[in-house]
Amino acid sequence: MEKAQVKVQILIPLYNAVELIDDTMQSIWNQNFDSNNIYIVAMDFGSTDGTYEKLLSYDSFHLGIYQCDKDITPYCMVSETAKIARFTFPGGEFCYYMVLMPGDVIYPNYLSKMAQIMYRYREYNVSVVMSEVDIKKENGSVIHRANLYETERVIDGKKEYMEYVLKGYQHNILCFGGMLAVGNNRTYSEMNERIWWNKSRIINFERNAIYIPERLGCIKERYYEDELQEILLRWESLILFRRSYEAKFGRKLEEGVLVTPESNLAYYAVWRSFLMAEKEKAEQSKSCFLIAGAIYPDIKSAQIYKWMEKLVLLHDDNCYDLIKNFFLRDNRA
């Protein structure tokens, strides 16, 4: 594969995003990358705020605009958009994929960097390239969470998967690579979350992932309509994964493979509890906090759990800054 042959489809599911879509589109068009090798698949899911009309106003090469009149939930938007994209570039050539949500932006060197990485590691059976990002909060501020690793590296799907799992439960990345969405009825923002259960499907214990510590984009902080339901769905996914493994291989998963995801999910629940507390959604915050202890009881001895107990159950906000700094560091020590 030569560098000039790298082609990219960018999937953008949209619903009532007229105020956000322009930043995303402009960031794609401002890439220092051959525009002939970029194709945007933008699918609108019944917007009522002028999003579809905004898309039609763009005079852009290689922009496919689609409407979906099905009653689609956020869990199916990415997968439904991916059905349009298929697995090839218009014309039939092989291409790579990424998912952006309205308001997400990629910095000008993103696609050229991805092309270089895919070419450099072409012998490694690479499934996905993961890069760090800046995170834009609802109030417009931009935060920088701790990196997953300090240097560029290959994550071996067989040998290093557990180390990858251990590295984090919390923040977002950008994913670039193979078709990540077909058959995965996942919530639209989950495609770029740095969470073990999604990436395990991508890495699949067999293929390699490439990690880049550079911040190559800025994506919006994600929130869910029902945070507790999201956690329960992920817990269910963990249980199904475990049962499927046992049915396929006739043996239980190694202890570390069992414990680490449950630990990660519990910390994830505590983190979401904190985000809900920040948004003054007390009931959702409490529900997320309590489920963490059920998923992984050992978390109750962790300092972050004790701080959150004071904040969520005792309404003592003296620990607020300590909790905030903890999650910015993405550090359990």
CSV table of C-alpha atoms in Angstrom, one decimal:
chain,number,residue,atom,x,y,z
A,1,MET,CA,0.0,0.0,0.0
A,2,GLU,CA,1.4,3.4,-1.0
A,3,LYS,CA,0.7,6.5,1.0
A,4,ALA,CA,-1.1,8.1,-2.0
A,5,GLN,CA,-3.6,5.3,-1.9
A,6,VAL,CA,-5.0,5.9,1.6
A,7,LYS,CA,-8.7,6.8,1.3
A,8,VAL,CA,-11.0,7.7,4.2
A,9,GLN,CA,-14.7,7.8,4.8
A,10,ILE,CA,-15.9,9.9,7.7
A,11,LEU,CA,-19.3,9.0,9.2
A,12,ILE,CA,-21.3,11.8,10.8
A,13,PRO,CA,-24.7,10.9,12.3
A,14,LEU,CA,-26.8,14.0,13.0
A,15,TYR,CA,-29.8,15.0,14.9
A,16,ASN,CA,-30.7,18.7,15.6
A,17,ALA,CA,-27.1,19.8,15.3
A,18,VAL,CA,-27.4,22.9,13.1
A,19,GLU,CA,-25.2,25.0,15.5
A,20,LEU,CA,-22.5,22.3,15.7
A,21,ILE,CA,-22.1,20.8,12.3
A,22,ASP,CA,-20.2,23.7,10.6
A,23,ASP,CA,-17.2,23.4,13.0
A,24,THR,CA,-16.9,19.7,12.2
A,25,MET,CA,-17.2,20.0,8.5
A,26,GLN,CA,-14.7,22.9,8.3
A,27,SER,CA,-12.2,20.9,10.3
A,28,ILE,CA,-12.4,18.1,7.6
A,29,TRP,CA,-12.1,20.4,4.7
A,30,ASN,CA,-9.1,22.2,6.3
A,31,GLN,CA,-7.0,19.0,6.4
A,32,ASN,CA,-3.6,19.1,4.8
A,33,PHE,CA,-4.6,15.9,3.0
A,34,ASP,CA,-5.8,15.2,-0.6
A,35,SER,CA,-9.5,16.1,-0.6
A,36,ASN,CA,-9.9,13.5,-3.4
A,37,ASN,CA,-9.3,10.8,-0.9
A,38,ILE,CA,-11.9,12.0,1.6
A,39,TYR,CA,-15.6,11.1,1.5
A,40,ILE,CA,-18.0,12.3,4.1
A,41,VAL,CA,-21.2,10.4,4.8
A,42,ALA,CA,-23.6,12.7,6.7
A,43,MET,CA,-26.9,11.1,7.7
A,44,ASP,CA,-29.7,13.2,9.3
A,45,PHE,CA,-32.1,11.4,11.6
A,46,GLY,CA,-35.2,13.7,11.4
A,47,SER,CA,-33.8,17.0,12.6
A,48,THR,CA,-36.3,19.8,13.1
A,49,ASP,CA,-33.8,22.6,13.6
A,50,GLY,CA,-32.6,23.0,10.0
A,51,THR,CA,-29.7,20.6,10.2
A,52,TYR,CA,-30.6,18.9,6.9
A,53,GLU,CA,-31.0,22.2,5.1
A,54,LYS,CA,-27.6,23.3,6.5
A,55,LEU,CA,-26.0,20.2,5.0
A,56,LEU,CA,-27.7,20.9,1.6
A,57,SER,CA,-26.2,24.4,1.6
A,58,TYR,CA,-22.6,23.0,1.5
A,59,ASP,CA,-21.0,23.0,-2.0
A,60,SER,CA,-18.5,20.3,-1.3
A,61,PHE,CA,-16.8,17.6,-3.3
A,62,HIS,CA,-17.3,14.0,-2.0
A,63,LEU,CA,-20.1,14.8,0.5
A,64,GLY,CA,-22.9,12.3,0.6
A,65,ILE,CA,-26.0,13.6,2.4
A,66,TYR,CA,-28.7,11.2,3.5
A,67,GLN,CA,-31.9,11.2,5.4
A,68,CYS,CA,-33.2,8.4,7.6
A,69,ASP,CA,-37.0,8.4,8.2
A,70,LYS,CA,-36.9,5.4,10.6
A,71,ASP,CA,-37.5,5.9,14.3
A,72,ILE,CA,-33.9,5.4,15.2
A,73,THR,CA,-32.5,5.7,18.7
A,74,PRO,CA,-29.0,7.1,19.4
A,75,TYR,CA,-27.8,3.5,19.9
A,76,CYS,CA,-28.4,2.7,16.2
A,77,MET,CA,-27.3,6.0,14.5
A,78,VAL,CA,-23.7,5.0,13.9
A,79,SER,CA,-24.6,1.5,12.7
A,80,GLU,CA,-27.3,2.9,10.4
A,81,THR,CA,-24.9,5.5,9.0
A,82,ALA,CA,-22.3,2.7,8.4
A,83,LYS,CA,-24.8,0.8,6.3
A,84,ILE,CA,-24.6,3.6,3.8
A,85,ALA,CA,-20.8,3.7,3.9
A,86,ARG,CA,-20.3,0.0,3.3
A,87,PHE,CA,-16.7,-1.1,3.2
A,88,THR,CA,-15.3,0.7,0.1
A,89,PHE,CA,-14.7,4.2,-1.1
A,90,PRO,CA,-17.0,5.4,-3.9
A,91,GLY,CA,-15.5,3.7,-6.9
A,92,GLY,CA,-14.8,0.5,-5.1
A,93,GLU,CA,-11.3,1.2,-3.6
A,94,PHE,CA,-10.4,0.0,-0.1
A,95,CYS,CA,-10.7,2.8,2.6
A,96,TYR,CA,-10.4,3.5,6.3
A,97,TYR,CA,-13.1,4.9,8.5
A,98,MET,CA,-13.7,7.2,11.4
A,99,VAL,CA,-16.8,8.5,13.2
A,100,LEU,CA,-17.2,12.1,14.2
A,101,MET,CA,-20.2,13.6,16.0
A,102,PRO,CA,-21.4,17.2,15.4
A,103,GLY,CA,-19.2,19.6,17.3
A,104,ASP,CA,-16.1,17.3,17.1
A,105,VAL,CA,-13.2,18.6,15.2
A,106,ILE,CA,-10.0,17.1,13.9
A,107,TYR,CA,-6.9,19.2,13.7
A,108,PRO,CA,-5.4,20.0,10.2
A,109,ASN,CA,-2.7,17.3,10.3
A,110,TYR,CA,-5.0,14.5,11.6
A,111,LEU,CA,-5.6,12.6,8.4
A,112,SER,CA,-2.1,12.9,7.0
A,113,LYS,CA,-0.8,11.6,10.3
A,114,MET,CA,-3.2,8.6,10.2
A,115,ALA,CA,-2.1,7.9,6.6
A,116,GLN,CA,1.6,7.9,7.7
A,117,ILE,CA,0.9,5.6,10.7
A,118,MET,CA,-1.1,3.1,8.6
A,119,TYR,CA,1.7,3.0,6.0
A,120,ARG,CA,4.5,2.8,8.6
A,121,TYR,CA,2.8,-0.1,10.5
A,122,ARG,CA,1.4,-1.9,7.4
A,123,GLU,CA,3.0,-5.2,8.3
A,124,TYR,CA,1.4,-5.3,11.8
A,125,ASN,CA,-2.2,-6.3,10.9
A,126,VAL,CA,-3.5,-3.0,12.3
A,127,SER,CA,-7.1,-2.8,13.2
A,128,VAL,CA,-7.3,0.8,14.6
A,129,VAL,CA,-5.2,3.8,15.3
A,130,MET,CA,-6.1,5.6,18.6
A,131,SER,CA,-5.0,9.1,19.3
A,132,GLU,CA,-5.4,11.4,22.2
A,133,VAL,CA,-7.8,14.4,22.0
A,134,ASP,CA,-8.7,17.6,23.8
A,135,ILE,CA,-12.1,17.5,25.5
A,136,LYS,CA,-14.6,20.3,25.2
A,137,LYS,CA,-16.9,20.7,28.2
A,138,GLU,CA,-20.5,22.0,28.0
A,139,ASN,CA,-19.4,25.4,29.2
A,140,GLY,CA,-16.9,25.8,26.4
A,141,SER,CA,-13.8,25.1,28.4
A,142,VAL,CA,-11.2,22.6,27.0
A,143,ILE,CA,-9.6,20.1,29.3
A,144,HIS,CA,-6.6,17.8,28.9
A,145,ARG,CA,-6.8,14.5,30.7
A,146,ALA,CA,-3.7,12.3,31.2
A,147,ASN,CA,-2.4,10.3,28.3
A,148,LEU,CA,-2.9,6.6,28.0
A,149,TYR,CA,0.8,6.1,27.2
A,150,GLU,CA,3.7,8.6,26.9
A,151,THR,CA,5.0,7.4,23.6
A,152,GLU,CA,3.7,6.0,20.3
A,153,ARG,CA,3.3,2.2,20.5
A,154,VAL,CA,1.8,-0.9,19.1
A,155,ILE,CA,-0.8,-2.6,21.4
A,156,ASP,CA,-0.6,-6.3,20.7
A,157,GLY,CA,-4.1,-7.8,20.6
A,158,LYS,CA,-2.9,-11.0,22.1
A,159,LYS,CA,0.0,-10.2,24.4
A,160,GLU,CA,-0.8,-6.7,25.6
A,161,TYR,CA,-4.5,-6.6,25.7
A,162,MET,CA,-4.7,-6.8,29.5
A,163,GLU,CA,-2.2,-4.0,30.0
A,164,TYR,CA,-4.4,-1.9,27.7
A,165,VAL,CA,-7.4,-2.7,29.8
A,166,LEU,CA,-5.6,-1.7,32.9
A,167,LYS,CA,-4.7,1.7,31.5
A,168,GLY,CA,-8.0,3.5,31.8
A,169,TYR,CA,-11.7,3.6,31.9
A,170,GLN,CA,-12.5,7.2,31.6
A,171,HIS,CA,-11.8,9.5,28.7
A,172,ASN,CA,-12.1,9.8,25.0
A,173,ILE,CA,-9.9,9.2,22.0
A,174,LEU,CA,-10.2,9.3,18.2
A,175,CYS,CA,-10.4,6.0,16.5
A,176,PHE,CA,-9.3,5.6,12.9
A,177,GLY,CA,-9.2,2.3,10.9
A,178,GLY,CA,-11.4,-0.5,9.9
A,179,MET,CA,-15.2,-0.5,9.9
A,180,LEU,CA,-16.0,0.0,13.6
A,181,ALA,CA,-19.7,0.3,13.5
A,182,VAL,CA,-21.5,-2.3,11.5
A,183,GLY,CA,-23.4,-4.7,13.8
A,184,ASN,CA,-22.5,-2.7,16.9
A,185,ASN,CA,-25.7,-1.0,18.0
A,186,ARG,CA,-23.8,1.2,20.3
A,187,THR,CA,-24.6,4.7,21.4
A,188,TYR,CA,-23.3,7.3,18.9
A,189,SER,CA,-20.6,8.7,21.1
A,190,GLU,CA,-19.2,5.4,22.3
A,191,MET,CA,-17.3,4.9,19.1
A,192,ASN,CA,-14.6,7.2,20.3
A,193,GLU,CA,-14.7,6.4,24.0
A,194,ARG,CA,-11.6,4.9,25.6
A,195,ILE,CA,-13.4,2.1,27.2
A,196,TRP,CA,-12.3,-1.5,27.3
A,197,TRP,CA,-15.5,-3.2,26.1
A,198,ASN,CA,-15.6,-1.3,22.8
A,199,LYS,CA,-11.9,-1.6,22.1
A,200,SER,CA,-11.9,-5.3,22.9
A,201,ARG,CA,-14.2,-5.8,20.0
A,202,ILE,CA,-11.9,-3.8,17.7
A,203,ILE,CA,-8.7,-5.3,18.9
A,204,ASN,CA,-10.4,-8.7,19.2
A,205,PHE,CA,-7.5,-10.3,21.0
A,206,GLU,CA,-5.9,-10.9,17.6
A,207,ARG,CA,-5.2,-7.7,15.7
A,208,ASN,CA,-3.0,-4.8,16.7
A,209,ALA,CA,-3.8,-1.3,17.6
A,210,ILE,CA,-1.5,1.7,17.3
A,211,TYR,CA,-1.5,4.3,20.0
A,212,ILE,CA,-0.5,8.0,19.4
A,213,PRO,CA,0.0,10.3,22.4
A,214,GLU,CA,-0.5,13.5,20.3
A,215,ARG,CA,-3.7,15.4,20.7
A,216,LEU,CA,-5.0,15.5,17.1
A,217,GLY,CA,-8.6,16.7,17.6
A,218,CYS,CA,-11.1,18.1,20.1
A,219,ILE,CA,-14.3,16.3,20.9
A,220,LYS,CA,-17.3,17.2,23.0
A,221,GLU,CA,-17.7,15.7,26.5
A,222,ARG,CA,-20.4,13.0,26.1
A,223,TYR,CA,-23.4,12.6,28.3
A,224,TYR,CA,-26.3,10.1,28.2
A,225,GLU,CA,-30.0,10.6,28.7
A,226,ASP,CA,-29.9,7.8,31.3
A,227,GLU,CA,-26.4,7.3,32.7
A,228,LEU,CA,-27.4,4.3,34.9
A,229,GLN,CA,-28.9,2.5,31.9
A,230,GLU,CA,-25.6,3.0,30.1
A,231,ILE,CA,-23.7,1.4,33.0
A,232,LEU,CA,-26.1,-1.5,33.2
A,233,LEU,CA,-25.8,-2.1,29.5
A,234,ARG,CA,-22.1,-2.3,29.8
A,235,TRP,CA,-22.3,-4.6,32.7
A,236,GLU,CA,-24.5,-6.8,30.7
A,237,SER,CA,-22.0,-6.7,27.8
A,238,LEU,CA,-19.3,-7.8,30.2
A,239,ILE,CA,-21.4,-10.8,31.4
A,240,LEU,CA,-22.3,-11.8,27.9
A,241,PHE,CA,-18.7,-11.6,26.9
A,242,ARG,CA,-17.7,-13.8,29.7
A,243,ARG,CA,-20.4,-16.4,29.0
A,244,SER,CA,-19.6,-16.3,25.3
A,245,TYR,CA,-16.0,-17.0,26.0
A,246,GLU,CA,-16.8,-19.9,28.2
A,247,ALA,CA,-19.2,-21.4,25.6
A,248,LYS,CA,-16.6,-21.0,22.8
A,249,PHE,CA,-13.5,-22.2,24.6
A,250,GLY,CA,-15.0,-24.5,27.3
A,251,ARG,CA,-13.1,-22.8,30.1
A,252,LYS,CA,-13.4,-19.7,32.2
A,253,LEU,CA,-11.5,-16.5,31.6
A,254,GLU,CA,-8.4,-15.9,33.6
A,255,GLU,CA,-9.0,-14.2,36.9
A,256,GLY,CA,-7.3,-10.9,35.8
A,257,VAL,CA,-9.5,-10.7,32.7
A,258,LEU,CA,-12.6,-11.0,34.9
A,259,VAL,CA,-11.6,-8.6,37.6
A,260,THR,CA,-10.0,-5.8,35.6
A,261,PRO,CA,-13.1,-5.1,33.4
A,262,GLU,CA,-15.3,-5.1,36.5
A,263,SER,CA,-13.0,-2.8,38.3
A,264,ASN,CA,-12.8,-0.5,35.2
A,265,LEU,CA,-16.6,-0.4,35.0
A,266,ALA,CA,-17.0,0.4,38.6
A,267,TYR,CA,-14.5,3.3,38.3
A,268,TYR,CA,-16.4,4.4,35.2
A,269,ALA,CA,-19.6,4.4,37.2
A,270,VAL,CA,-18.0,6.6,39.9
A,271,TRP,CA,-16.7,9.0,37.2
A,272,ARG,CA,-20.2,9.3,35.6
A,273,SER,CA,-21.6,9.9,39.1
A,274,PHE,CA,-19.2,12.8,39.5
A,275,LEU,CA,-20.2,14.2,36.1
A,276,MET,CA,-23.9,14.0,37.1
A,277,ALA,CA,-23.1,15.8,40.3
A,278,GLU,CA,-21.4,18.6,38.3
A,279,LYS,CA,-24.6,18.9,36.3
A,280,GLU,CA,-26.7,18.9,39.5
A,281,LYS,CA,-28.5,15.8,38.6
A,282,ALA,CA,-28.6,14.3,42.1
A,283,GLU,CA,-30.6,11.2,41.5
A,284,GLN,CA,-28.6,10.1,38.5
A,285,SER,CA,-25.4,10.8,40.4
A,286,LYS,CA,-26.6,8.7,43.3
A,287,SER,CA,-27.7,5.8,41.1
A,288,CYS,CA,-24.3,5.7,39.3
A,289,PHE,CA,-22.4,5.8,42.6
A,290,LEU,CA,-24.4,3.0,44.2
A,291,ILE,CA,-24.1,0.7,41.2
A,292,ALA,CA,-20.3,1.0,41.3
A,293,GLY,CA,-20.2,-0.8,44.6
A,294,ALA,CA,-22.4,-3.6,43.3
A,295,ILE,CA,-20.3,-4.2,40.2
A,296,TYR,CA,-16.9,-4.3,42.1
A,297,PRO,CA,-17.3,-4.3,45.9
A,298,ASP,CA,-13.5,-3.8,46.4
A,299,ILE,CA,-13.9,-0.2,45.0
A,300,LYS,CA,-15.4,0.7,48.4
A,301,SER,CA,-11.9,0.8,49.9
A,302,ALA,CA,-10.6,3.2,47.3
A,303,GLN,CA,-10.0,6.8,48.3
A,304,ILE,CA,-12.0,8.2,45.3
A,305,TYR,CA,-15.0,6.1,46.4
A,306,LYS,CA,-14.8,7.5,49.9
A,307,TRP,CA,-14.6,11.1,48.6
A,308,MET,CA,-17.6,10.5,46.3
A,309,GLU,CA,-19.5,9.0,49.2
A,310,LYS,CA,-19.2,12.3,51.0
A,311,LEU,CA,-20.2,14.3,48.0
A,312,VAL,CA,-23.1,12.2,46.8
A,313,LEU,CA,-24.6,10.7,49.9
A,314,LEU,CA,-23.6,13.2,52.6
A,315,HIS,CA,-23.7,16.3,50.4
A,316,ASP,CA,-20.3,17.4,51.6
A,317,ASP,CA,-18.6,19.3,48.8
A,318,ASN,CA,-15.3,19.8,50.6
A,319,CYS,CA,-13.8,17.0,48.5
A,320,TYR,CA,-15.0,18.4,45.2
A,321,ASP,CA,-11.5,19.7,44.1
A,322,LEU,CA,-9.8,16.5,45.1
A,323,ILE,CA,-12.3,14.4,43.0
A,324,LYS,CA,-12.0,16.7,40.0
A,325,ASN,CA,-8.2,16.5,40.1
A,326,PHE,CA,-8.3,12.7,40.5
A,327,PHE,CA,-10.3,12.3,37.3
A,328,LEU,CA,-8.2,14.8,35.3
A,329,ARG,CA,-5.2,12.7,36.2
A,330,ASP,CA,-7.0,9.5,35.3
A,331,ASN,CA,-4.9,8.0,38.2
A,332,ARG,CA,-6.1,5.4,40.7
A,333,ALA,CA,-3.0,5.6,42.9
